[in-house]
Amino acid sequence: MELANAKLRIEQLTTLLKDHNYRYYVLAEPAISDFEFDQLLNELTHLEAQFPQFISPDSPTQKVGGNVSDGFITVKHQRPMLSLANTYNEQELRDFDERIRKSTGLADIEYVCELKIDGLAISLFFENGKLVQAITRGDGIQGDDVTTNVKTIRSLKHQLSGNFPQKFEMRGEIFMHRKGFEKLNDMRRANNEAEYANPRNVASGSLKIKDPNEVAKRPLDIYLYYLLEDEGLFATHSESLNAAASWGIKIAETSKVCNGIDSVLAFLNVWDAKRHDLSFDTDGVVIKVNNKNLQEELGFTAKTPRWAIAYKFQTETATTTLLDIKYQVGRTGAITPVAELQPVAILGTTVKRASLHNANEMERLDIRIGDMVFVEKGGEIIPKIVGIDYTQRPENSEPQAYISHCPECNTKLIRNEGEAQHYCPNDLLCPPQVVGKLEHFVGRKAMDIQSIGSEMAETLYKNNLVNSPADFYDLTFEQLIALDRMGEKSANNIIEGIQISKNQPFERVLFAIGIRYVGETVAKKLVAAFLTIHNLMNASIEEMLKVDEIGERIAQTVHQHFQNPRNLQEIERLKSANLQFEAQKIEKASYVLEGKIFVISGVFENHSRDELKDLVENNGGKMASGVTSKTNYLIAGSGVGPSKLEKAQQLGVVFLSEDELLQMIQTS
Ligand code: IVH
């Protein structure tokens, strides 16, 4: 290969591989298979071996540094790495909140809740956007310099982008996903080596390996959760993390700003239940005061910050007798079997009920009335049955058949193929489903009618005033004031809240209607794609499938929803009540690209593909996915797909670089 070509190809491969690394590790959206990735990496390795003069220091092949260090150098931390105070229950958390409110004199504190990842703490130093040093926590005062090893972590960018401070420190946690851990153990078992105990141990052991090539084989990952810089650039912790993310630093997406301690407790409950679905282990939640000035005001004790605390999830198991099995019906008609238990104390509370999840779980356990069951409760979540002491099974016990009819409305239950849950299909009349739908409709993320809470929704239903969302809009002051314990002020508030909700945008209305599988995100995608309820109602399944993130199951359910005359009637009534059923028009920056069709391919230096797509669309142009005779321009980056390239050349499509596209918009 010629020198110039080799240089070009090495540059292309470097950009491409970096982009794929970023997609894989940071976005968790790989665009190519591992095999394809390895082939590209091989090609680059070979080329670099032939033309070492073109190896860039931050080449993806160089992530494993060659300099094997003998032992690790101990470095003193610029600021000590403290630990966190721990709590295991709600009361201690409330005490923490009260202390802060008292000492600051504020009524409500804004917190950031972050999952506490079970790994090992690390301190990273960046200079001019480059990682220059990584130090372990050590004893908190000094730690080991493990920079070379840390650089092998693929989700760590070696060069940041955007508007980063010239010098800063960032702390975070290095950990291993459970899958990677299991793979590693599979290999060890195959080699007759002792298995590792848990992902945390492997992660911490891996950083101490002397040979970075070995470290690179360990699938380590990192989340950063604490930015330290001297200029006071950010007013809040959450802002600093968002900024870091914009520079390409990996932060946890699960973090949340919570206003007040009740909102914090809600976060804990959600994650206590959901944490087992994560790809990594978490042992609790870290709660931090968001405002940086407040943090400073609160300061530190010798060991821990006063503005943060760790809440640890905990579990405790007890044994008790199963008295009965009841069935609950949710908003969507999903049936949940619930075990009624001989009351037993776990973690200081009395447990009388536990979830049995679904028919499969009941079958798996072969659970029977009178069984001695193991009940587990972690933190605040609903307890669950984790096993049965079969040795104590009463002699005359009988297997439990799952119910065939709805316990609330006696409709025959259905179970869709491939689904674990049974459903009651009587969505329009089954009481808990109707009330559930009303509650969902007025909910915060839906129509956000704050004057109607869950209780009020139920009262309105029981008094036969509201049976479907459209009925809310026919409510009168006279009807409300006639209700028990209803004051004039509350009645007015309700009427006003309902009126105001008419301004909620179409995507909220679509979410509020409560079509199964249409969550907030799906609602947004559908609105962006179809713009009006008319278009959406008339869309075919095929048309819906073309929309990003809309799969077979969603498309079919949405389509079906609009075939049902009762649903159509409901929408007509909501329309007459003047709810929003059209997307709000977004003002475009310009219309200079009007009538032009663009296709984009390859990787770009200064913009992401999504940014370039937005740019085209915001200036009146249209994006298409494949090159056809209608295509006007191909925006081509490095590594353009060969088929697109060939077709575009054949059809005489004009090629544009990202700069040329920008020029086109600016000079028109
Ligand atoms: S903040 C002064 N945030 O927990 C701030 N720590 O018990 C101190 N940890 O050494 C740390 N996830 O290893 C913080 N989101 C998170 C965390 C976290 C895990 C670990 C970290 C720390 C230990 C403190």
PDB file of N, CA, C and O and ligand atoms in Angstrom, residues 80-86 113-122 137 171-174 200 223-226 237 252 255 283-288 300 303-305 307-308 310 312, ligand 1:
ATOM      1  N   PRO A  80      -8.788  14.439  50.061  1.00  0.00           N
ATOM      2  CA  PRO A  80      -8.981  13.071  50.551  1.00  0.00           C
ATOM      3  C   PRO A  80     -10.228  12.422  49.939  1.00  0.00           C
ATOM      4  O   PRO A  80     -11.194  13.117  49.650  1.00  0.00           O
ATOM      5  N   MET A  81     -10.163  11.108  49.735  1.00  0.00           N
ATOM      6  CA  MET A  81     -11.341  10.394  49.241  1.00  0.00           C
ATOM      7  C   MET A  81     -12.088   9.832  50.430  1.00  0.00           C
ATOM      8  O   MET A  81     -11.653   8.859  51.045  1.00  0.00           O
ATOM      9  N   LEU A  82     -13.189  10.477  50.754  1.00  0.00           N
ATOM     10  CA  LEU A  82     -13.924  10.109  51.957  1.00  0.00           C
ATOM     11  C   LEU A  82     -14.890   8.974  51.680  1.00  0.00           C
ATOM     12  O   LEU A  82     -15.105   8.587  50.544  1.00  0.00           O
ATOM     13  N   SER A  83     -15.456   8.453  52.749  1.00  0.00           N
ATOM     14  CA  SER A  83     -16.515   7.474  52.522  1.00  0.00           C
ATOM     15  C   SER A  83     -17.840   8.144  52.863  1.00  0.00           C
ATOM     16  O   SER A  83     -17.901   9.350  53.066  1.00  0.00           O
ATOM     17  N   LEU A  84     -18.899   7.366  52.911  1.00  0.00           N
ATOM     18  CA  LEU A  84     -20.230   7.926  53.136  1.00  0.00           C
ATOM     19  C   LEU A  84     -20.838   7.321  54.387  1.00  0.00           C
ATOM     20  O   LEU A  84     -20.579   6.166  54.707  1.00  0.00           O
ATOM     21  N   ALA A  85     -21.649   8.112  55.075  1.00  0.00           N
ATOM     22  CA  ALA A  85     -22.414   7.560  56.188  1.00  0.00           C
ATOM     23  C   ALA A  85     -23.466   6.625  55.609  1.00  0.00           C
ATOM     24  O   ALA A  85     -24.023   6.894  54.561  1.00  0.00           O
ATOM     25  N   ASN A  86     -23.702   5.522  56.289  1.00  0.00           N
ATOM     26  CA  ASN A  86     -24.676   4.537  55.814  1.00  0.00           C
ATOM     27  C   ASN A  86     -25.967   4.604  56.607  1.00  0.00           C
ATOM     28  O   ASN A  86     -25.939   4.864  57.796  1.00  0.00           O
ATOM     29  N   CYS A 113     -30.370  11.504  43.556  1.00  0.00           N
ATOM     30  CA  CYS A 113     -30.267  10.099  43.958  1.00  0.00           C
ATOM     31  C   CYS A 113     -29.486   9.348  42.884  1.00  0.00           C
ATOM     32  O   CYS A 113     -29.796   9.448  41.698  1.00  0.00           O
ATOM     33  N   GLU A 114     -28.480   8.603  43.312  1.00  0.00           N
ATOM     34  CA  GLU A 114     -27.674   7.815  42.372  1.00  0.00           C
ATOM     35  C   GLU A 114     -27.581   6.390  42.880  1.00  0.00           C
ATOM     36  O   GLU A 114     -27.464   6.171  44.082  1.00  0.00           O
ATOM     37  N   LEU A 115     -27.606   5.442  41.983  1.00  0.00           N
ATOM     38  CA  LEU A 115     -27.434   4.057  42.422  1.00  0.00           C
ATOM     39  C   LEU A 115     -26.025   3.909  42.966  1.00  0.00           C
ATOM     40  O   LEU A 115     -25.070   4.448  42.412  1.00  0.00           O
ATOM     41  N   LYS A 116     -25.890   3.189  44.054  1.00  0.00           N
ATOM     42  CA  LYS A 116     -24.574   2.949  44.632  1.00  0.00           C
ATOM     43  C   LYS A 116     -24.042   1.682  43.990  1.00  0.00           C
ATOM     44  O   LYS A 116     -24.554   0.586  44.235  1.00  0.00           O
ATOM     45  N   ILE A 117     -23.067   1.859  43.148  1.00  0.00           N
ATOM     46  CA  ILE A 117     -22.562   0.721  42.392  1.00  0.00           C
ATOM     47  C   ILE A 117     -21.550  -0.021  43.233  1.00  0.00           C
ATOM     48  O   ILE A 117     -20.719   0.577  43.913  1.00  0.00           O
ATOM     49  N   ASP A 118     -21.623  -1.328  43.155  1.00  0.00           N
ATOM     50  CA  ASP A 118     -20.749  -2.147  43.971  1.00  0.00           C
ATOM     51  C   ASP A 118     -19.466  -2.432  43.193  1.00  0.00           C
ATOM     52  O   ASP A 118     -19.337  -3.443  42.530  1.00  0.00           O
ATOM     53  N   GLY A 119     -18.534  -1.518  43.276  1.00  0.00           N
ATOM     54  CA  GLY A 119     -17.265  -1.706  42.587  1.00  0.00           C
ATOM     55  C   GLY A 119     -16.172  -1.096  43.429  1.00  0.00           C
ATOM     56  O   GLY A 119     -16.165  -1.271  44.630  1.00  0.00           O
ATOM     57  N   LEU A 120     -15.229  -0.378  42.777  1.00  0.00           N
ATOM     58  CA  LEU A 120     -14.233   0.282  43.603  1.00  0.00           C
ATOM     59  C   LEU A 120     -14.032   1.710  43.131  1.00  0.00           C
ATOM     60  O   LEU A 120     -14.108   2.011  41.934  1.00  0.00           O
ATOM     61  N   ALA A 121     -13.808   2.583  44.112  1.00  0.00           N
ATOM     62  CA  ALA A 121     -13.740   4.008  43.826  1.00  0.00           C
ATOM     63  C   ALA A 121     -12.435   4.346  43.123  1.00  0.00           C
ATOM     64  O   ALA A 121     -11.395   3.744  43.397  1.00  0.00           O
ATOM     65  N   ILE A 122     -12.514   5.331  42.212  1.00  0.00           N
ATOM     66  CA  ILE A 122     -11.324   5.746  41.476  1.00  0.00           C
ATOM     67  C   ILE A 122     -11.347   7.268  41.309  1.00  0.00           C
ATOM     68  O   ILE A 122     -12.410   7.859  41.224  1.00  0.00           O
ATOM     69  N   ARG A 137      -8.641   4.455  45.559  1.00  0.00           N
ATOM     70  CA  ARG A 137      -8.983   5.135  46.799  1.00  0.00           C
ATOM     71  C   ARG A 137      -7.910   4.911  47.872  1.00  0.00           C
ATOM     72  O   ARG A 137      -7.570   5.812  48.625  1.00  0.00           O
ATOM     73  N   ARG A 171     -14.426  11.703  40.050  1.00  0.00           N
ATOM     74  CA  ARG A 171     -14.399  10.425  40.766  1.00  0.00           C
ATOM     75  C   ARG A 171     -15.560   9.553  40.355  1.00  0.00           C
ATOM     76  O   ARG A 171     -16.606  10.048  39.973  1.00  0.00           O
ATOM     77  N   GLY A 172     -15.329   8.281  40.473  1.00  0.00           N
ATOM     78  CA  GLY A 172     -16.371   7.354  40.066  1.00  0.00           C
ATOM     79  C   GLY A 172     -16.069   5.949  40.530  1.00  0.00           C
ATOM     80  O   GLY A 172     -15.220   5.741  41.401  1.00  0.00           O
ATOM     81  N   GLU A 173     -16.772   5.019  39.934  1.00  0.00           N
ATOM     82  CA  GLU A 173     -16.676   3.635  40.366  1.00  0.00           C
ATOM     83  C   GLU A 173     -16.331   2.754  39.170  1.00  0.00           C
ATOM     84  O   GLU A 173     -16.939   2.879  38.111  1.00  0.00           O
ATOM     85  N   ILE A 174     -15.360   1.877  39.364  1.00  0.00           N
ATOM     86  CA  ILE A 174     -15.030   0.895  38.336  1.00  0.00           C
ATOM     87  C   ILE A 174     -15.695  -0.411  38.729  1.00  0.00           C
ATOM     88  O   ILE A 174     -15.658  -0.802  39.901  1.00  0.00           O
ATOM     89  N   ARG A 200     -17.404  -7.560  42.046  1.00  0.00           N
ATOM     90  CA  ARG A 200     -16.657  -6.519  42.739  1.00  0.00           C
ATOM     91  C   ARG A 200     -15.198  -6.930  42.959  1.00  0.00           C
ATOM     92  O   ARG A 200     -14.276  -6.168  42.708  1.00  0.00           O
ATOM     93  N   TYR A 223     -18.493   4.224  35.858  1.00  0.00           N
ATOM     94  CA  TYR A 223     -19.434   5.342  35.917  1.00  0.00           C
ATOM     95  C   TYR A 223     -18.793   6.417  36.765  1.00  0.00           C
ATOM     96  O   TYR A 223     -18.241   6.116  37.822  1.00  0.00           O
ATOM     97  N   LEU A 224     -18.886   7.658  36.324  1.00  0.00           N
ATOM     98  CA  LEU A 224     -18.315   8.741  37.127  1.00  0.00           C
ATOM     99  C   LEU A 224     -19.435   9.529  37.783  1.00  0.00           C
ATOM    100  O   LEU A 224     -20.491   9.728  37.189  1.00  0.00           O
ATOM    101  N   TYR A 225     -19.231   9.915  39.051  1.00  0.00           N
ATOM    102  CA  TYR A 225     -20.348  10.503  39.796  1.00  0.00           C
ATOM    103  C   TYR A 225     -19.990  11.736  40.610  1.00  0.00           C
ATOM    104  O   TYR A 225     -20.798  12.201  41.400  1.00  0.00           O
ATOM    105  N   TYR A 226     -18.800  12.274  40.425  1.00  0.00           N
ATOM    106  CA  TYR A 226     -18.433  13.409  41.272  1.00  0.00           C
ATOM    107  C   TYR A 226     -17.369  14.236  40.558  1.00  0.00           C
ATOM    108  O   TYR A 226     -16.280  13.741  40.294  1.00  0.00           O
ATOM    109  N   HIS A 237     -24.851  19.877  41.546  1.00  0.00           N
ATOM    110  CA  HIS A 237     -24.197  18.610  41.241  1.00  0.00           C
ATOM    111  C   HIS A 237     -24.731  18.042  39.925  1.00  0.00           C
ATOM    112  O   HIS A 237     -23.959  17.596  39.071  1.00  0.00           O
ATOM    113  N   ALA A 252     -24.018   7.774  35.149  1.00  0.00           N
ATOM    114  CA  ALA A 252     -25.140   6.833  35.232  1.00  0.00           C
ATOM    115  C   ALA A 252     -26.427   7.504  34.786  1.00  0.00           C
ATOM    116  O   ALA A 252     -26.724   8.615  35.196  1.00  0.00           O
ATOM    117  N   SER A 255     -29.583   8.176  37.509  1.00  0.00           N
ATOM    118  CA  SER A 255     -29.630   9.210  38.539  1.00  0.00           C
ATOM    119  C   SER A 255     -30.844  10.109  38.348  1.00  0.00           C
ATOM    120  O   SER A 255     -31.308  10.292  37.240  1.00  0.00           O
ATOM    121  N   ASP A 283     -25.797  -1.942  45.586  1.00  0.00           N
ATOM    122  CA  ASP A 283     -26.152  -2.317  46.955  1.00  0.00           C
ATOM    123  C   ASP A 283     -26.879  -1.198  47.691  1.00  0.00           C
ATOM    124  O   ASP A 283     -27.086  -1.276  48.879  1.00  0.00           O
ATOM    125  N   GLY A 284     -27.238  -0.155  46.970  1.00  0.00           N
ATOM    126  CA  GLY A 284     -27.974   0.911  47.626  1.00  0.00           C
ATOM    127  C   GLY A 284     -28.087   2.139  46.753  1.00  0.00           C
ATOM    128  O   GLY A 284     -27.880   2.076  45.546  1.00  0.00           O
ATOM    129  N   VAL A 285     -28.416   3.257  47.398  1.00  0.00           N
ATOM    130  CA  VAL A 285     -28.566   4.525  46.677  1.00  0.00           C
ATOM    131  C   VAL A 285     -27.785   5.586  47.437  1.00  0.00           C
ATOM    132  O   VAL A 285     -27.803   5.615  48.665  1.00  0.00           O
ATOM    133  N   VAL A 286     -27.056   6.426  46.693  1.00  0.00           N
ATOM    134  CA  VAL A 286     -26.373   7.548  47.334  1.00  0.00           C
ATOM    135  C   VAL A 286     -27.241   8.784  47.139  1.00  0.00           C
ATOM    136  O   VAL A 286     -27.676   9.069  46.022  1.00  0.00           O
ATOM    137  N   ILE A 287     -27.508   9.482  48.238  1.00  0.00           N
ATOM    138  CA  ILE A 287     -28.366  10.662  48.192  1.00  0.00           C
ATOM    139  C   ILE A 287     -27.494  11.878  48.471  1.00  0.00           C
ATOM    140  O   ILE A 287     -26.819  11.942  49.502  1.00  0.00           O
ATOM    141  N   LYS A 288     -27.476  12.830  47.521  1.00  0.00           N
ATOM    142  CA  LYS A 288     -26.599  13.989  47.652  1.00  0.00           C
ATOM    143  C   LYS A 288     -27.405  15.282  47.569  1.00  0.00           C
ATOM    144  O   LYS A 288     -28.319  15.379  46.739  1.00  0.00           O
ATOM    145  N   PHE A 300     -17.964  18.891  55.836  1.00  0.00           N
ATOM    146  CA  PHE A 300     -17.577  17.497  56.063  1.00  0.00           C
ATOM    147  C   PHE A 300     -17.356  17.227  57.544  1.00  0.00           C
ATOM    148  O   PHE A 300     -16.988  18.120  58.293  1.00  0.00           O
ATOM    149  N   LYS A 303     -14.694  12.058  58.455  1.00  0.00           N
ATOM    150  CA  LYS A 303     -14.726  10.891  57.585  1.00  0.00           C
ATOM    151  C   LYS A 303     -15.669  11.016  56.405  1.00  0.00           C
ATOM    152  O   LYS A 303     -15.466  10.367  55.380  1.00  0.00           O
ATOM    153  N   THR A 304     -16.744  11.791  56.586  1.00  0.00           N
ATOM    154  CA  THR A 304     -17.784  11.784  55.553  1.00  0.00           C
ATOM    155  C   THR A 304     -18.340  13.186  55.287  1.00  0.00           C
ATOM    156  O   THR A 304     -18.300  14.040  56.160  1.00  0.00           O
ATOM    157  N   PRO A 305     -18.877  13.376  54.073  1.00  0.00           N
ATOM    158  CA  PRO A 305     -19.557  14.657  53.820  1.00  0.00           C
ATOM    159  C   PRO A 305     -20.885  14.709  54.591  1.00  0.00           C
ATOM    160  O   PRO A 305     -21.510  13.668  54.785  1.00  0.00           O
ATOM    161  N   TRP A 307     -23.316  16.363  53.428  1.00  0.00           N
ATOM    162  CA  TRP A 307     -24.350  16.625  52.416  1.00  0.00           C
ATOM    163  C   TRP A 307     -24.720  15.376  51.620  1.00  0.00           C
ATOM    164  O   TRP A 307     -25.422  15.446  50.620  1.00  0.00           O
ATOM    165  N   ALA A 308     -24.201  14.236  52.043  1.00  0.00           N
ATOM    166  CA  ALA A 308     -24.525  13.006  51.312  1.00  0.00           C
ATOM    167  C   ALA A 308     -24.654  11.844  52.280  1.00  0.00           C
ATOM    168  O   ALA A 308     -24.088  11.865  53.376  1.00  0.00           O
ATOM    169  N   ALA A 310     -25.444   7.283  52.235  1.00  0.00           N
ATOM    170  CA  ALA A 310     -25.717   6.083  51.434  1.00  0.00           C
ATOM    171  C   ALA A 310     -26.832   5.296  52.097  1.00  0.00           C
ATOM    172  O   ALA A 310     -26.778   5.012  53.292  1.00  0.00           O
ATOM    173  N   LYS A 312     -28.529   1.759  52.155  1.00  0.00           N
ATOM    174  CA  LYS A 312     -28.218   0.395  51.706  1.00  0.00           C
ATOM    175  C   LYS A 312     -29.493  -0.428  51.618  1.00  0.00           C
ATOM    176  O   LYS A 312     -30.282  -0.450  52.559  1.00  0.00           O
TER     177      LYS A 312
HETATM  178  S1  IVH B   1     -20.021   9.773  46.395  1.00  0.00           S
HETATM  179  C1  IVH B   1     -17.774  12.652  49.062  1.00  0.00           C
HETATM  180  N1  IVH B   1     -21.537   8.429  44.730  1.00  0.00           N
HETATM  181  O1  IVH B   1     -19.427   4.359  47.907  1.00  0.00           O
HETATM  182  C2  IVH B   1     -18.501  11.757  48.100  1.00  0.00           C
HETATM  183  N2  IVH B   1     -20.015   7.180  46.071  1.00  0.00           N
HETATM  184  O2  IVH B   1     -19.287   4.569  50.877  1.00  0.00           O
HETATM  185  C3  IVH B   1     -18.213  10.316  48.304  1.00  0.00           C
HETATM  186  N3  IVH B   1     -20.021   4.753  45.632  1.00  0.00           N
HETATM  187  O3  IVH B   1     -16.063   5.293  48.231  1.00  0.00           O
HETATM  188  C4  IVH B   1     -18.586   9.353  47.287  1.00  0.00           C
HETATM  189  N4  IVH B   1     -21.555   4.794  44.054  1.00  0.00           N
HETATM  190  O4  IVH B   1     -16.766   3.820  46.222  1.00  0.00           O
HETATM  191  C5  IVH B   1     -20.578   8.341  45.666  1.00  0.00           C
HETATM  192  N5  IVH B   1     -22.923   7.409  43.177  1.00  0.00           N
HETATM  193  C6  IVH B   1     -21.971   7.313  44.104  1.00  0.00           C
HETATM  194  C7  IVH B   1     -21.386   6.066  44.480  1.00  0.00           C
HETATM  195  C8  IVH B   1     -20.407   6.044  45.484  1.00  0.00           C
HETATM  196  C9  IVH B   1     -20.731   4.024  44.756  1.00  0.00           C
HETATM  197  C10 IVH B   1     -19.014   4.205  46.580  1.00  0.00           C
HETATM  198  C11 IVH B   1     -17.650   4.851  46.488  1.00  0.00           C
HETATM  199  C12 IVH B   1     -17.386   5.422  47.855  1.00  0.00           C
HETATM  200  C13 IVH B   1     -18.304   4.613  48.709  1.00  0.00           C
HETATM  201  C14 IVH B   1     -18.692   5.383  49.944  1.00  0.00           C
END
